[in-house]
mmCIF file of C-alpha atoms in Angstrom:
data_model
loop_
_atom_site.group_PDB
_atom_site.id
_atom_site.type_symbol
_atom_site.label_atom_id
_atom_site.label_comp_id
_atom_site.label_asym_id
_atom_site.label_seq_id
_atom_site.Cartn_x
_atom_site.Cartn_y
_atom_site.Cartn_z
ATOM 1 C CA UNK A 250 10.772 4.006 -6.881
ATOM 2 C CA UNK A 251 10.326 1.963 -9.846
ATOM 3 C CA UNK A 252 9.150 -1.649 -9.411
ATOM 4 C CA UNK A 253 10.501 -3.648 -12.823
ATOM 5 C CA UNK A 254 9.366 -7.139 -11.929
ATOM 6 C CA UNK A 255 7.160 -9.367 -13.484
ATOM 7 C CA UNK A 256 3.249 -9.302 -12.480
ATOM 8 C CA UNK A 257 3.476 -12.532 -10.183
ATOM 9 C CA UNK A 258 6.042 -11.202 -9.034
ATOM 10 C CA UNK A 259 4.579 -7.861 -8.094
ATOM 11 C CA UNK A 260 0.858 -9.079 -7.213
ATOM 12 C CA UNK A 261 3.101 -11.332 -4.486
ATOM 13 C CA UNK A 262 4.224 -8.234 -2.619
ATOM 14 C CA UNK A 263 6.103 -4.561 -3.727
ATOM 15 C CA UNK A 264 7.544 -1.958 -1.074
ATOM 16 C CA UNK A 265 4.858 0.676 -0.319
ATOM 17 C CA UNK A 266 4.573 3.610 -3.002
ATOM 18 C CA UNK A 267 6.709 1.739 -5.680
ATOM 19 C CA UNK A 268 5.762 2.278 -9.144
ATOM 20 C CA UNK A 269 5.006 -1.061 -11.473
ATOM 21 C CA UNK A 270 6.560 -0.602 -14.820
ATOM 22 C CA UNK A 271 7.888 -4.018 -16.031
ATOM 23 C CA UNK A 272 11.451 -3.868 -17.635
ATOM 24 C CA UNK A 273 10.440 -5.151 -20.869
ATOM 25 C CA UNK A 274 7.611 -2.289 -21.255
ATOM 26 C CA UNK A 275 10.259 0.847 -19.430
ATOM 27 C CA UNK A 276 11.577 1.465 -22.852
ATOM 28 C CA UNK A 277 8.253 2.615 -24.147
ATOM 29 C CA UNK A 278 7.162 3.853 -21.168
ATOM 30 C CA UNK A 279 10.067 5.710 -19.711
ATOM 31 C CA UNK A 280 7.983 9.032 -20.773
ATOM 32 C CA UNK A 281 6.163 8.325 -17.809
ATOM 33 C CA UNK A 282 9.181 8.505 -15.436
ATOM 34 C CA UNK A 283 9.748 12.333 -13.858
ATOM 35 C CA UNK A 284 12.670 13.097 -14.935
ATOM 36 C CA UNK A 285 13.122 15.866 -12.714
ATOM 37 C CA UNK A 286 12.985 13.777 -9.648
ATOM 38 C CA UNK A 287 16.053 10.977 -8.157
ATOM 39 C CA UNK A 288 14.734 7.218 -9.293
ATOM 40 C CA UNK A 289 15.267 4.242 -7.748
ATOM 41 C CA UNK A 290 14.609 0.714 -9.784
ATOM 42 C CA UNK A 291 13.698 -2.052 -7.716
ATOM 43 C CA UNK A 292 13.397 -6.656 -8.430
ATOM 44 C CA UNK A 293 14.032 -9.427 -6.479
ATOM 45 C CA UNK A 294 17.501 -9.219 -6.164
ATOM 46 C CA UNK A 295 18.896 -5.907 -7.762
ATOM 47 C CA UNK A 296 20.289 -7.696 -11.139
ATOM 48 C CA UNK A 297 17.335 -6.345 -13.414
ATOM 49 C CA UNK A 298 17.212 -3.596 -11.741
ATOM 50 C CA UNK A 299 20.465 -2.540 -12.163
ATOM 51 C CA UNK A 300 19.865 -2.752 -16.009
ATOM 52 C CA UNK A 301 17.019 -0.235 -16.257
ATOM 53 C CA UNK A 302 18.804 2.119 -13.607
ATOM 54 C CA UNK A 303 21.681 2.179 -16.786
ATOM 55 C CA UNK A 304 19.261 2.264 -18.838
ATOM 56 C CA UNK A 305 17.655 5.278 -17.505
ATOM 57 C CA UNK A 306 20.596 7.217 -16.374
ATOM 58 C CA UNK A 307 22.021 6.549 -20.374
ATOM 59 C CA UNK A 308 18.720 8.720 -20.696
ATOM 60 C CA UNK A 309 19.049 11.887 -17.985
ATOM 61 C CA UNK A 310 17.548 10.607 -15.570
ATOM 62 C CA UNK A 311 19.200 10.899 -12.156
ATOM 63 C CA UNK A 312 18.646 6.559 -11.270
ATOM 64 C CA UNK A 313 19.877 4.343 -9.089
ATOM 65 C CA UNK A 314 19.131 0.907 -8.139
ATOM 66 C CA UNK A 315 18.494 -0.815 -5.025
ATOM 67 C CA UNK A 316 21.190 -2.637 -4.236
ATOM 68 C CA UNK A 317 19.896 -6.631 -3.056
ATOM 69 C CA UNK A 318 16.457 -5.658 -4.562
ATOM 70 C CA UNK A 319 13.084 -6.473 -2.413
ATOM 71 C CA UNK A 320 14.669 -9.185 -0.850
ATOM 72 C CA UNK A 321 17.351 -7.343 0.915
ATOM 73 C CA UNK A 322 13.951 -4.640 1.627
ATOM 74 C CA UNK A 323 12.554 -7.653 3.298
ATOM 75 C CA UNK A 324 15.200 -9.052 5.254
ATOM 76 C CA UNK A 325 15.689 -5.154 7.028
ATOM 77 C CA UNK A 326 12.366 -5.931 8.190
ATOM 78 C CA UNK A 327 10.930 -2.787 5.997
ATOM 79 C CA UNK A 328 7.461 -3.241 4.222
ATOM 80 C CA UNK A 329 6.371 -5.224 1.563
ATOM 81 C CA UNK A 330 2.633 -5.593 0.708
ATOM 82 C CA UNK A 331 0.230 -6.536 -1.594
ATOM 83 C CA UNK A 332 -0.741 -4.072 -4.320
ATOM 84 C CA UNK A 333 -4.186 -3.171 -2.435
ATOM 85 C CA UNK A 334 -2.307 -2.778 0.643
ATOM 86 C CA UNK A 335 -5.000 -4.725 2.126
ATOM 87 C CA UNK A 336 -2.229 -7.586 3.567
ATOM 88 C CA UNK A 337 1.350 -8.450 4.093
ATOM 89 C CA UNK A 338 3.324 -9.069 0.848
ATOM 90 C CA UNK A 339 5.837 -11.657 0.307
ATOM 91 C CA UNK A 340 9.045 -11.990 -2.198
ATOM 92 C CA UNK A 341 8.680 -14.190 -5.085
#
């Protein structure tokens, strides 16, 4: 899972074992995505998301996007926590 949200956004709270690459740096960092596993992109709502899961399936990669984003994570009462896992996270 791919986390493409902005840093407040992602210090806030991200769904445990997401990956933080912000969609304006994925382009020059999509090297670091394994392209030989599925992807999932992840943001608050599933708009941006849904951009950089184009964007990477345009490229190979087998992407999709979460559908409702980290808020509809949150609202199926799944996990969301801080980046140190030390606390609950919340959606900004």
């Amino acid at each position: 899972m791919i986390d493409v949200r902005e840093s407040h956004e992602w210090q806030a709270g991200r769904i445990p074992g997401a990956r933080w690459i912000p969609m304006n740096e994925l382009p020059d960092r999509v090297g670091e995505v394994d392209g030989q596993r599925q992807v999932v992109t992840v943001c608050r709502s599933g708009s941006r998301s849904g951009e950089m899961a184009e964007f990477l399936s345009g490229r190979g990669y087998r992407a999709e996007n979460l559908n409702g984003g980290i808020q509809a994570w949150a609202e199926q009462d799944l996990p969301v926590r801080t980046p140190d896992d030390e606390q609950p996270g919340k959606v900004v």
